[in-house]
Coordinates of C-alpha atoms in Angstrom, one line a residue:
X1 CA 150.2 49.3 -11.4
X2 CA 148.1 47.5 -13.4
X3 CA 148.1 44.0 -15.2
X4 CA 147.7 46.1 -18.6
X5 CA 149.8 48.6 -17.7
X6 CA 153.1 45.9 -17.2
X7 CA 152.0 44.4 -20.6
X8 CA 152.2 47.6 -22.2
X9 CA 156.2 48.2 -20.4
X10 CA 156.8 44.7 -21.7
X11 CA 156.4 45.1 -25.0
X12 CA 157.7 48.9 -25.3
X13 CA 161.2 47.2 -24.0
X14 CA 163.8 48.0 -26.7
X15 CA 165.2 44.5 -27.6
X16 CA 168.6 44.0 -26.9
X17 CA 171.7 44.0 -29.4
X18 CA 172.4 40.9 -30.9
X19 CA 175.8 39.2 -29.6
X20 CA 179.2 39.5 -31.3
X21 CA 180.1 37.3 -34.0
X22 CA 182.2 37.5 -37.3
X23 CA 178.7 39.0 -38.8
X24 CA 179.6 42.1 -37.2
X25 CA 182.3 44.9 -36.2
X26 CA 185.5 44.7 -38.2
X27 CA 186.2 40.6 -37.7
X28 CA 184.5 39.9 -40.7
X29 CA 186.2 42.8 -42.8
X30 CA 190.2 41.5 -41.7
X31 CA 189.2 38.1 -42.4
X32 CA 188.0 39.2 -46.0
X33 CA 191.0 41.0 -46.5
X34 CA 193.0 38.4 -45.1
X35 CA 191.3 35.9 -47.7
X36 CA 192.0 38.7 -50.3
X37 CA 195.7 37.9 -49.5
X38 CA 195.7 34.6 -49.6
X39 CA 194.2 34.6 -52.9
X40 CA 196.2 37.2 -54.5
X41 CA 199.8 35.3 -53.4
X42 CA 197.8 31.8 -55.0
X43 CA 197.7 34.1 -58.3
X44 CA 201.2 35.3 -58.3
X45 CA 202.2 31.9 -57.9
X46 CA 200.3 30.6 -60.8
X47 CA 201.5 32.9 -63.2
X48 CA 205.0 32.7 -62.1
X49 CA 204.0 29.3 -62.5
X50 CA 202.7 29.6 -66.0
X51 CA 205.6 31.7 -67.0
X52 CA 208.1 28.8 -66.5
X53 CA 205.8 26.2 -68.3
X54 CA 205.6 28.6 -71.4
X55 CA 209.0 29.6 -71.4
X56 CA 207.9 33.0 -73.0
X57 CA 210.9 35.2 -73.8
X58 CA 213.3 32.5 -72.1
X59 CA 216.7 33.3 -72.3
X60 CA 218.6 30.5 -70.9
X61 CA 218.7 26.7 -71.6
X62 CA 219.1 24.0 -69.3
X63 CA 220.4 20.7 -70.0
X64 CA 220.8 17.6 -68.1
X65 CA 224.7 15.6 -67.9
X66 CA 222.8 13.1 -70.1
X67 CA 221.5 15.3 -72.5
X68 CA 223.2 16.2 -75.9
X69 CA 224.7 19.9 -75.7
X70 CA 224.4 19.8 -79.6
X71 CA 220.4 19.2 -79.3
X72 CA 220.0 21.9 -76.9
X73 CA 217.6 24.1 -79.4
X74 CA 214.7 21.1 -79.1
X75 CA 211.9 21.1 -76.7
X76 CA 212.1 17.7 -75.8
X77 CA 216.0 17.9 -74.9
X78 CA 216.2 20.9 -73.0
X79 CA 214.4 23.1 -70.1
X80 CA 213.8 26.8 -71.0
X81 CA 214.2 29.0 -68.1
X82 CA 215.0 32.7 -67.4
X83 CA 218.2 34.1 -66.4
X84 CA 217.1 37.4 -63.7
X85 CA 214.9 34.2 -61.8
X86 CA 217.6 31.8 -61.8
X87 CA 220.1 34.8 -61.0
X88 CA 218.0 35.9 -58.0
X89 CA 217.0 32.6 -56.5
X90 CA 220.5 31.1 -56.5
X91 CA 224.2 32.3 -56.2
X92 CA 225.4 29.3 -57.6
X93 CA 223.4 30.0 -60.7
X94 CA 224.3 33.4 -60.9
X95 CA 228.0 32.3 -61.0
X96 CA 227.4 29.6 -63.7
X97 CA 225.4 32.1 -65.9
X98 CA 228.4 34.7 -65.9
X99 CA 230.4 31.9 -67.5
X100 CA 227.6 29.8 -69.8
X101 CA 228.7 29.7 -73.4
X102 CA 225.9 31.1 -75.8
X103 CA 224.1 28.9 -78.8
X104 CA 221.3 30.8 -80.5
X105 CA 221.0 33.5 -78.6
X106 CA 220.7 30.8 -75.2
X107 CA 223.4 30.4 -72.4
X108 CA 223.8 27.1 -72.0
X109 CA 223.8 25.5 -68.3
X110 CA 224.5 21.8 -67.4
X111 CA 223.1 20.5 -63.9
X112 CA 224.7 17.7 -63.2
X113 CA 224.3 14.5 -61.5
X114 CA 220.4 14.5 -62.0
X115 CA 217.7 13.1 -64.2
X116 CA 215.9 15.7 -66.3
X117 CA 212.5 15.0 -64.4
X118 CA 214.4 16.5 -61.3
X119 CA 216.2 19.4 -62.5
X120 CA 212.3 20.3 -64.2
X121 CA 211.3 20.2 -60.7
X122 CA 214.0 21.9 -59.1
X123 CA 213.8 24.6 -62.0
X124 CA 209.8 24.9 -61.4
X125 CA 210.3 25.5 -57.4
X126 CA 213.1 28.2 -58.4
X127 CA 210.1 30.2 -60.1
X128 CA 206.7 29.9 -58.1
X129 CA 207.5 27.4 -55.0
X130 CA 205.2 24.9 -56.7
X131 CA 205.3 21.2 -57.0
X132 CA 203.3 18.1 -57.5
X133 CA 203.1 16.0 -54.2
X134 CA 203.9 12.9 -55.9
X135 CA 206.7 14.1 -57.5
X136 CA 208.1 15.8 -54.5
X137 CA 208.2 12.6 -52.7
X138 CA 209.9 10.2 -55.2
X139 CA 212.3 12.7 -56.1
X140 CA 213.1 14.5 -52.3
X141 CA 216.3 12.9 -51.9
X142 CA 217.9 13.8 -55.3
X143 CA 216.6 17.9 -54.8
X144 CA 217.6 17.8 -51.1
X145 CA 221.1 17.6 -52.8
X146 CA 220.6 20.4 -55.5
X147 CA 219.1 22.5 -52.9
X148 CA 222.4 22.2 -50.9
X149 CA 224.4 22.4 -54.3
X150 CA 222.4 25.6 -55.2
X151 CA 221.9 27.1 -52.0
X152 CA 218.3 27.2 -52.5
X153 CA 217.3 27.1 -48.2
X154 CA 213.7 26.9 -48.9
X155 CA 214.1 23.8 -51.2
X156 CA 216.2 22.1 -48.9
X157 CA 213.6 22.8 -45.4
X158 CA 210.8 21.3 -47.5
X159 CA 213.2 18.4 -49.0
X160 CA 213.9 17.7 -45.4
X161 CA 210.2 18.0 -44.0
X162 CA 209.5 15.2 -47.0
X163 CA 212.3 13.0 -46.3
X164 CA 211.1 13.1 -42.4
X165 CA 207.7 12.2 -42.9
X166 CA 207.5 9.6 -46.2
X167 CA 211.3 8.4 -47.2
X168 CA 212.9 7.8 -43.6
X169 CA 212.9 4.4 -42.1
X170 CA 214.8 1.9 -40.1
X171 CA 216.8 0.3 -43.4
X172 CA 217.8 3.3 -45.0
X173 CA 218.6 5.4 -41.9
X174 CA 222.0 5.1 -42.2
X175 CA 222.5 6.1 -45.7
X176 CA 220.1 9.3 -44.9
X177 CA 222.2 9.9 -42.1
X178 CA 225.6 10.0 -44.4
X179 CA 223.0 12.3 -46.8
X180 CA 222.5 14.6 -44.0
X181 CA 225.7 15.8 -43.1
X182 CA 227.3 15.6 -46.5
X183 CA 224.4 18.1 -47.2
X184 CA 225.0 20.6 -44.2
X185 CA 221.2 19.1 -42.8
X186 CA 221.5 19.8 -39.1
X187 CA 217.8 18.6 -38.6
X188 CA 217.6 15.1 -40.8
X189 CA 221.0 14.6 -39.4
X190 CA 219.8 15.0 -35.9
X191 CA 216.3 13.1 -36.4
X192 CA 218.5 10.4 -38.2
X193 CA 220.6 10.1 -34.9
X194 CA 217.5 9.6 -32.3
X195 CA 216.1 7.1 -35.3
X196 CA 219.3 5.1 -34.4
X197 CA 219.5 5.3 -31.0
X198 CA 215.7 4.2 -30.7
X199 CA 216.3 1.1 -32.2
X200 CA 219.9 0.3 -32.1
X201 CA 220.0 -3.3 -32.1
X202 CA 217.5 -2.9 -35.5
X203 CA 219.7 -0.5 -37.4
X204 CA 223.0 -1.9 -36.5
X205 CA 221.6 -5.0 -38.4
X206 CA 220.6 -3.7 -41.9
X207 CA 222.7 -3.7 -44.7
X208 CA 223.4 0.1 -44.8
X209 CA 224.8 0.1 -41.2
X210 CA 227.2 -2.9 -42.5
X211 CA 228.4 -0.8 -45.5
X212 CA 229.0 2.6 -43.2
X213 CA 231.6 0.0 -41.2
X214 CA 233.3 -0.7 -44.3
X215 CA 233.1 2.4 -45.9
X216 CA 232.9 5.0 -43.2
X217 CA 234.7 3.3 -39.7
X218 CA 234.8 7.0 -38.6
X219 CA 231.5 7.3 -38.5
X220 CA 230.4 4.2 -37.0
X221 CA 232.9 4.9 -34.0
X222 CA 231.4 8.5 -33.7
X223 CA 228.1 6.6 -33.5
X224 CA 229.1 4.4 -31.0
X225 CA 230.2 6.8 -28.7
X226 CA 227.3 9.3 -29.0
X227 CA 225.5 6.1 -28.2
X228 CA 227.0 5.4 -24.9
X229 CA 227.3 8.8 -24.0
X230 CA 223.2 9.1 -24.4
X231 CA 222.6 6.0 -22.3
X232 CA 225.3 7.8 -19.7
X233 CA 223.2 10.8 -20.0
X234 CA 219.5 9.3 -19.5
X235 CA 220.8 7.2 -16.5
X236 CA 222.4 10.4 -14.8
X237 CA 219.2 12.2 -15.5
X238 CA 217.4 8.8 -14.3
X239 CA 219.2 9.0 -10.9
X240 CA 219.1 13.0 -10.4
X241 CA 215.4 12.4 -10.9
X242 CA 215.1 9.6 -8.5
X243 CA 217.1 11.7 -6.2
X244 CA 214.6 14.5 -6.3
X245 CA 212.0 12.6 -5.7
X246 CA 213.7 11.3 -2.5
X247 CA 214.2 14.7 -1.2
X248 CA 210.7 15.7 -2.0
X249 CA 209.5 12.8 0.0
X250 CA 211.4 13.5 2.9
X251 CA 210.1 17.8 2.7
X252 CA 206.6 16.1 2.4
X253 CA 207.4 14.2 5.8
X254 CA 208.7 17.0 7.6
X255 CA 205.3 18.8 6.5
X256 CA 203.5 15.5 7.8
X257 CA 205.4 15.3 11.3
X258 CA 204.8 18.7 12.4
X259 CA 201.6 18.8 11.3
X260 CA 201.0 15.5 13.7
X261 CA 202.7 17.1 16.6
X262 CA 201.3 20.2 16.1
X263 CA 197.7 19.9 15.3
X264 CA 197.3 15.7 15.4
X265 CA 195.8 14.2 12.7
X266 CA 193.7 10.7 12.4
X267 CA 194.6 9.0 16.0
X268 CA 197.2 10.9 17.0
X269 CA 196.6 14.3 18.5
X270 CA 198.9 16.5 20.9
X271 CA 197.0 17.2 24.7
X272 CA 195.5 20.3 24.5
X273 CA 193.3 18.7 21.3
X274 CA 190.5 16.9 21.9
X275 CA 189.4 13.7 19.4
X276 CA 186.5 14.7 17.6
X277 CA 188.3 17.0 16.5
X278 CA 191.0 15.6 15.1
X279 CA 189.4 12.9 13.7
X280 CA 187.0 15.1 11.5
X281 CA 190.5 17.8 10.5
X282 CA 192.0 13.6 9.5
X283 CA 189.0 13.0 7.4
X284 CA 190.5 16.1 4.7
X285 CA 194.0 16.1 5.6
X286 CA 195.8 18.0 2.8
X287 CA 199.6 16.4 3.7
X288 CA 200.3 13.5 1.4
X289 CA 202.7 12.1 3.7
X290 CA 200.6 12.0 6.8
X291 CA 199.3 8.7 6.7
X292 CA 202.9 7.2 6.1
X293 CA 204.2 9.5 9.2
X294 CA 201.2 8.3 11.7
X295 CA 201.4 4.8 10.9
X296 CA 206.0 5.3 12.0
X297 CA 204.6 7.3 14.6
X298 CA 202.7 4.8 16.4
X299 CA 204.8 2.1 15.4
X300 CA 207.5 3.9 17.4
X301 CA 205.7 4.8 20.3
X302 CA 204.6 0.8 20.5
X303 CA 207.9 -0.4 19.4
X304 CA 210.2 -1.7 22.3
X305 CA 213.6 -1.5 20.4
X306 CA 212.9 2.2 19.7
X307 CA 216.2 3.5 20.3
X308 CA 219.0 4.2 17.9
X309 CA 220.5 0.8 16.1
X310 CA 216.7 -0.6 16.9
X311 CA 214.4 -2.1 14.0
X312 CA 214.3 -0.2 10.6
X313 CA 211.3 1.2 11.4
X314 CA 212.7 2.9 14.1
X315 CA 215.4 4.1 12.3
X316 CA 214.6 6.0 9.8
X317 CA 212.0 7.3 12.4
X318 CA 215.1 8.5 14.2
X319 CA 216.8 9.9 11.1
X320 CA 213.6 12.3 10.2
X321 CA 213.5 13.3 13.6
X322 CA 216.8 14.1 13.8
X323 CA 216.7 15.8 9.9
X324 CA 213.5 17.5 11.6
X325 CA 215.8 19.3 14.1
X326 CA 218.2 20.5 11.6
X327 CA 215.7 21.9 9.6
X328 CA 213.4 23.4 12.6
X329 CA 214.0 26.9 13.4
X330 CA 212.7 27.0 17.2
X331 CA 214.2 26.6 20.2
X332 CA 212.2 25.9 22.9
X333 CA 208.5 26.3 21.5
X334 CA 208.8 22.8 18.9
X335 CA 206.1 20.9 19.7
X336 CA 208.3 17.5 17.8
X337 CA 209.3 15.2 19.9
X338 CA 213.1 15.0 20.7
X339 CA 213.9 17.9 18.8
X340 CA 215.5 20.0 21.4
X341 CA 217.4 16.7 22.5
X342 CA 219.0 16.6 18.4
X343 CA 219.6 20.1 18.7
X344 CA 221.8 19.7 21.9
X345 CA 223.2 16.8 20.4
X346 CA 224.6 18.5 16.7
X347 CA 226.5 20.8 19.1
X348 CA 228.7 17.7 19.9
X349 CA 229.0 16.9 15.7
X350 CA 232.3 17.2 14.1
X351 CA 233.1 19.8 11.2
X352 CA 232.7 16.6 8.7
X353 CA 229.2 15.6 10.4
X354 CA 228.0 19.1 10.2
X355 CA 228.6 19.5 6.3
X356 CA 227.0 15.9 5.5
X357 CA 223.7 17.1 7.7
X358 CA 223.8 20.7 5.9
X359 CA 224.1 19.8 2.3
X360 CA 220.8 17.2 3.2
X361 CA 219.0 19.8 4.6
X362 CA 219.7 22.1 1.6
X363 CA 218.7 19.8 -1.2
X364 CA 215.3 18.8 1.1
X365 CA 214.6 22.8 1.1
X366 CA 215.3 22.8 -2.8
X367 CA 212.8 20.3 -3.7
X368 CA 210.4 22.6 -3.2
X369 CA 211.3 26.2 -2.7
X370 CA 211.5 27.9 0.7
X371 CA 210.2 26.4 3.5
X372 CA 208.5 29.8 5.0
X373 CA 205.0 27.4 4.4
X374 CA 205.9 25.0 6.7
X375 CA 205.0 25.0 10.3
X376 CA 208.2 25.7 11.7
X377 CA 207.3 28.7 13.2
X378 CA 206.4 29.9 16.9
X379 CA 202.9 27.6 17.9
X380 CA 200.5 30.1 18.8

C-alpha cells in the first residue's frame, strides 16, 4: 500500500463520538427539571411568604400577653394571621381557635410568655418555613419553647440545630440542659450531657451549675452518677480493648513461631532449608511478630536457665510454646519445638487447668477469626 493511499484511510476515518458529560443524554434534562423544582418550592414559599406579611383576607388576630386585648383592631398591636394555616400547622392552635372569642369579625388568640418580635417569627415559620438568620439566632431559645408548646416538630429540629451550633457554650450549658428536657429535646439534652462530661471540672464551676444545686439537687445527683457511670464505661472499654490487643499479639506470635519452625526466617531456618534462602524469604517477611519471636528464639536456645521458673525471657518463651500446643492441631508432624512434649503434658492437667488453657485459646482464635490461615496443618 502506498504512502498516499494510508493518507487517504487517514483522513476518511469517521471521528469518534465525543465523551459523556452533562452536555449530553438525559443528565442534563433531570438536572433542569430538578432545578425546575427547586425553584418552583422557592416560589411557593415566597408567596405563602407574602401572604402572611399582607395579611390579605386574615381572619384571626394574634396578640402578645403584653399587648392590650382592647387595641387588638390596630396594625401596630396585633399580628394578622389565618385560621385553616394556623389550624393545619398546629393542634394546639386548632384547640385555641375553637374557643377564641370574636371582636370584629377576628378570633382573638393570646400566645403567651413571648415578646411580639417572637411570636411574628414563630407565626412567619407556621406559613412558609421562612426566617431571617439573625433573627433565628437571637430568638432560638424562646421559639424552641413555642415549638414544644405548639407542637410544631419542624420549628423545634431547626431551634435545636441553632441552639447547637451558635447559643451553646460552657456557661450556659446547664441552664440549656434544664431547657432540654423540660422541652422533650432528646438531642440538645443529650449534646448538653457530653458538653458536661467533656469539661466537668469547667462546668461544675459556673454560676448555672451552682444554681441547678440549689434549685434542682435531683438533677445534679442524676448528673453525678451518669458521670461516674461514663468514666466506668470508657475504662471497661479501655481494658477490653487493651485485652484485645493482647490476644491479637499473642495470634500474631503463634503465626510468627510456626512460620520460624516451619520455613525459618532471618537466621533461624529448620535443616532441610538452606541460608540463602532464608535470608532473602527474611528480607519480605509478611508476619509482624517475627522479628520479636526470632530474637526469644535465639535468646532461648543461648540462654542457660532456659527451663521453666528460668529468666523472663524464658518464660513467656515457655508459655507461647506451651499456648502453641494447645492451639496446634497435629500430632506428630509439628515441626515446633516441644510441642508434642505440652501435648503429653496437658493430659496430666486437672479439670480447673484445662478450662483456664481453653477459654485462652478461645479468645486468641477470636482476635482474628478462624485460624484455618495459620500453618497448623500437615507440613508437606
Amino acid at each position: 500500500m502506498s504512502s498516499s493511499q494510508l493518507f487517504d484511510d487517514h483522513y476518511r476515518t469517521p471521528k469518534p463520538p465525543p465523551l459523556p458529560c452533562w452536555n449530553y443524554g438525559r443528565g442534563k434534562k433531570y438536572l433542569m427539571k430538578f432545578r425546575d423544582c427547586l425553584n418552583l418550592h422557592e416560589e411557593k414559599k415566597e408567596a405563602w411568604d407574602k401572604v402572611f406579611k399582607e395579611g390579605h383576607g386574615a381572619d384571626v388576630c394574634v396578640v402578645t400577653e403584653k399587648d392590650d386585648v382592647q387595641n387588638a383592631t390596630r396594625e401596630d398591636h396585633v399580628i394578622l394571621a389565618h385560621s385553616c394555616i394556623l389550624v393545619m400547622s398546629s393542634p394546639v392552635l386548632r384547640s385555641l381557635l375553637e374557643k377564641a372569642p370574636v371582636r370584629n369579625k377576628l378570633k382573638i388568640i393570646k400566645i403567651s410568655g413571648v415578646t411580639r418580635e417572637v411570636t411574628r417569627v414563630f407565626i412567619r415559620f407556621l406559613y412558609s418555613s421562612c426566617y431571617e438568620e439573625e433573627e433565628m439566632k437571637k430568638n432560638a431559645i424562646h421559639l424552641l419553647v413555642l415549638s414544644h408548646a405548639y407542637s410544631v416538630p419542624s420549628l423545634k429540629k431547626l431551634c435545636i440545630y441553632h441552639i447547637e451550633k451558635n447559643i451553646l457554650t460552657k456557661e450556659n450549658v446547664v441552664d440549656l440542659l434544664q431547657l432540654a428536657r423540660g422541652c422533650d429535646a432528646a438531642r440538645l439534652a443529650y449534646v448538653c450531657t457530653r458538653l458536661i462530661f467533656k469539661d466537668f471540672k469547667t462546668v461544675s464551676g459556673t454560676e448555672g451549675w451552682k444554681v441547678m444545686r440549689d434549685v434542682n439537687p435531683t438533677l445534679e445527683q442524676e448528673l453525678l452518677e451518669s458521670l461516674v457511670e461514663s468514666d466506668s464505661r470508657k475504662l471497661e472499654r479501655s481494658n477490653k480493648r487493651e485485652e484485645r490487643q493482647t490476644y491479637f499479639l499473642l495470634y500474631e506470635a503463634m503465626e510468627a513461631l510456626v512460620h520460624i519452625s516451619r520455613d525459618g526466617c532471618h537466621n533461624i531456618w529448620p535443616a532441610d532449608k538452606s541460608l540463602h534462602h532464608n535470608e532473602s524469604q527474611g528480607a519480605n517477611c509478611s508476619f509482624p511478630a517475627c522479628k520479636r519471636i526470632e530474637l526469644l528464639v535465639r535468646h532461648f536456645r543461648g540462654c542457660d536457665l532456659s527451663v521453666p521458673g528460668g529468666c523472663a525471657d524464658c518464660k513467656r518463651m515457655w508459655q507461647l510454646l506451651e499456648l502453641h500446643s494447645r492451639m496446634c492441631a497435629e500430632s506428630y508432624y509439628c515441626t515446633v519445638p516441644l510441642c508434642r512434649y505440652f501435648k503429653e503434658k496437658m493430659q496430666n492437667l486437672n479439670k480447673k487447668e484445662k478450662q483456664k488453657w481453653d477459654l485462652l485459646v478461645s479468645r486468641v482464635r477470636a482476635s482474628k477469626g478462624t485460624l484455618s490461615s495459620i500453618c497448623y496443618m500437615k507440613v508437606s
